[in-house]
XYZ file of C-alpha atoms in Angstrom:
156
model
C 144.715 40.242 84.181
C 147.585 40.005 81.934
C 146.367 43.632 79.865
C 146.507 44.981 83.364
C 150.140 43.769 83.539
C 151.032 45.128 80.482
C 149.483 48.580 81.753
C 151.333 48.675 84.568
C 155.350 47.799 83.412
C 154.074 50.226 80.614
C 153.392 52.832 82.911
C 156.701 51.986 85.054
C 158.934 52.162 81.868
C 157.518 55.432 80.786
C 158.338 57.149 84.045
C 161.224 55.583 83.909
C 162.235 56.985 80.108
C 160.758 60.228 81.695
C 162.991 60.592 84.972
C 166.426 59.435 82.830
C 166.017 61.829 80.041
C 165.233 64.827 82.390
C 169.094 64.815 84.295
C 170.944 67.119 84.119
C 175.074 67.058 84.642
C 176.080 68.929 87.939
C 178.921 71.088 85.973
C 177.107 72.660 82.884
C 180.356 75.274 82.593
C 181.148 73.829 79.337
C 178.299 73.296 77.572
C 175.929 76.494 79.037
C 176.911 80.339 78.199
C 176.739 82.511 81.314
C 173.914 84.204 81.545
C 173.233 87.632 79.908
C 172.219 89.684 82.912
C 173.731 88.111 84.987
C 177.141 89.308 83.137
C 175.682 92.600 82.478
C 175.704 93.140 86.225
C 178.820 92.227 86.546
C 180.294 95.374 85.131
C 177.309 97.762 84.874
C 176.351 97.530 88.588
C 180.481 98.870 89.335
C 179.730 102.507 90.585
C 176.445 101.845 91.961
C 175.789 103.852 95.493
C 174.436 101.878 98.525
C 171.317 103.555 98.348
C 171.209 102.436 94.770
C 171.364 99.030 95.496
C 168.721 98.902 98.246
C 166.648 100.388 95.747
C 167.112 97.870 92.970
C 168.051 95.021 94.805
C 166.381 95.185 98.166
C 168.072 94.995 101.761
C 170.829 91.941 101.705
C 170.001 88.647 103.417
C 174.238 88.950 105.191
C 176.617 91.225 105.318
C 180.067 91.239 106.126
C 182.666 92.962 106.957
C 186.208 93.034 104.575
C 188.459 95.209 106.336
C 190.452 97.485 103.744
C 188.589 95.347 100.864
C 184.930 96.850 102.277
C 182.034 95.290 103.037
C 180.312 92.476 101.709
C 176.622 92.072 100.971
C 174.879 88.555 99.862
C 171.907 88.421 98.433
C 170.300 84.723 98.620
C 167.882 83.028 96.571
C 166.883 79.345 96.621
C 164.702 77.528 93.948
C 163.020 74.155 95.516
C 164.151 71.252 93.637
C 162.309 68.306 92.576
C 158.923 70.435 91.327
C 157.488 67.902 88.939
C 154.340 68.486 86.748
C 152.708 66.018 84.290
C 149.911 67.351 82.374
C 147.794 64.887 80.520
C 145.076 66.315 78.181
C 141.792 64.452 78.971
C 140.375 64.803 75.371
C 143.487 64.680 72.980
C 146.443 62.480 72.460
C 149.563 63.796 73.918
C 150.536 66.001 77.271
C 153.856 67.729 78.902
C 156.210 67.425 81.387
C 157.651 70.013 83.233
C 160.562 70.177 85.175
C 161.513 73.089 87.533
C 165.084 73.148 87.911
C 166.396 73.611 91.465
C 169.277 75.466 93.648
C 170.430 78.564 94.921
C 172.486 81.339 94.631
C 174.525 83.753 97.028
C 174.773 87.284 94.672
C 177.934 88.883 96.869
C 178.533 92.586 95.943
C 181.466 94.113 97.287
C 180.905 97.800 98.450
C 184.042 99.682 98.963
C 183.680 103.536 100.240
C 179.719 103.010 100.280
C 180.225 102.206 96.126
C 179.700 98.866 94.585
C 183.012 97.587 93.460
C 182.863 94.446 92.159
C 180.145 91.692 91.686
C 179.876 87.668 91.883
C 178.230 84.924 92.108
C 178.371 81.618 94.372
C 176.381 78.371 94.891
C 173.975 75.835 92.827
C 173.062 78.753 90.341
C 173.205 77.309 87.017
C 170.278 75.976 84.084
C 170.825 73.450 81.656
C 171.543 76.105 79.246
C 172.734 79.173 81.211
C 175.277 79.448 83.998
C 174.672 81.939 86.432
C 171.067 81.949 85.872
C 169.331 81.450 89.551
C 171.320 84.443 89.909
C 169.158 87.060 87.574
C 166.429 87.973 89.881
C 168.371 89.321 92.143
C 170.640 91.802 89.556
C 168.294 92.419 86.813
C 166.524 95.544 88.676
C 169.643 96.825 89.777
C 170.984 96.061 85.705
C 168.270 98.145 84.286
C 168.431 100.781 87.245
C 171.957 101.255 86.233
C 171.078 101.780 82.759
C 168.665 104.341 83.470
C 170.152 106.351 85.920
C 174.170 105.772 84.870
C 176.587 105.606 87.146
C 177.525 108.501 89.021
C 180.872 109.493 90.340
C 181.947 108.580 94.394
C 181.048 111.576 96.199
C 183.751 113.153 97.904
């Protein structure tokens, strides 16, 4: 009875020790560098065509339109939170934890004269260690379609 105690407030204080050590701060801007691709995109996705960006990117969830400042397309991914897995090996000492980080992001490109002319980033979209990082599955096509084709001149 009392080993079965034991068992159990051990048990408790490891999922305890397991649930504390696993947060994460809300603002990670100053301890996280933004995320490679996701800055790549930033500047290297500028001249893309709207065809291009279908291509690479897909068809956007939203658009909207910016009057004289274009059009704006958003591009919106959520990540579940809360996806917890605990792995214990049944014949050897020691297992993992795994903890899929959660939250979304809104990837806004602004087209202006059918060109993409600028490109950001809204919402929960940050790791522990990278900022902007929710955000690279949407861009990283349309990064390495940019590399490959170059950007072309607006037509006129």
């Amino acid at each position: 009875m009392i080993f079965s105690c034991i068992r159990k407030l051990g048990l408790a204080a490891l999922c305890v020790g397991i649930q504390s050590s696993c947060v994460v701060p809300d603002d990670t801007s100053r301890i996280a560098k933004i995320d490679p691709t996701a800055a790549a995109a930033r500047k290297e996705m500028v001249g893309l065509s709207e065809a291009d960006v279908r291509m690479c990117a897909g068809f956007p969830t939203a658009t909207a339109d910016a009057g004289q400042s274009g059009q704006i397309w958003t591009y919106k991914r959520i990540v579940q939170r809360g996806n917890l897995s605990i792995v214990v090996p049944t014949l050897a000492v020691g297992g993992s934890v795994n903890v899929a980080p959660g939250g979304y992001c809104d990837t806004q490109i602004r087209m202006v004269d059918g060109r993409v002319a600028e490109v950001a980033y809204a919402g929960d979209n940050n790791l522990p260690n990278r900022r902007d990082a929710l955000c690279v599955s949407t861009v990283d096509a349309c990064v390495d379609y940019a590399r490959q084709h170059g950007q072309r001149p607006a037509a006129r």
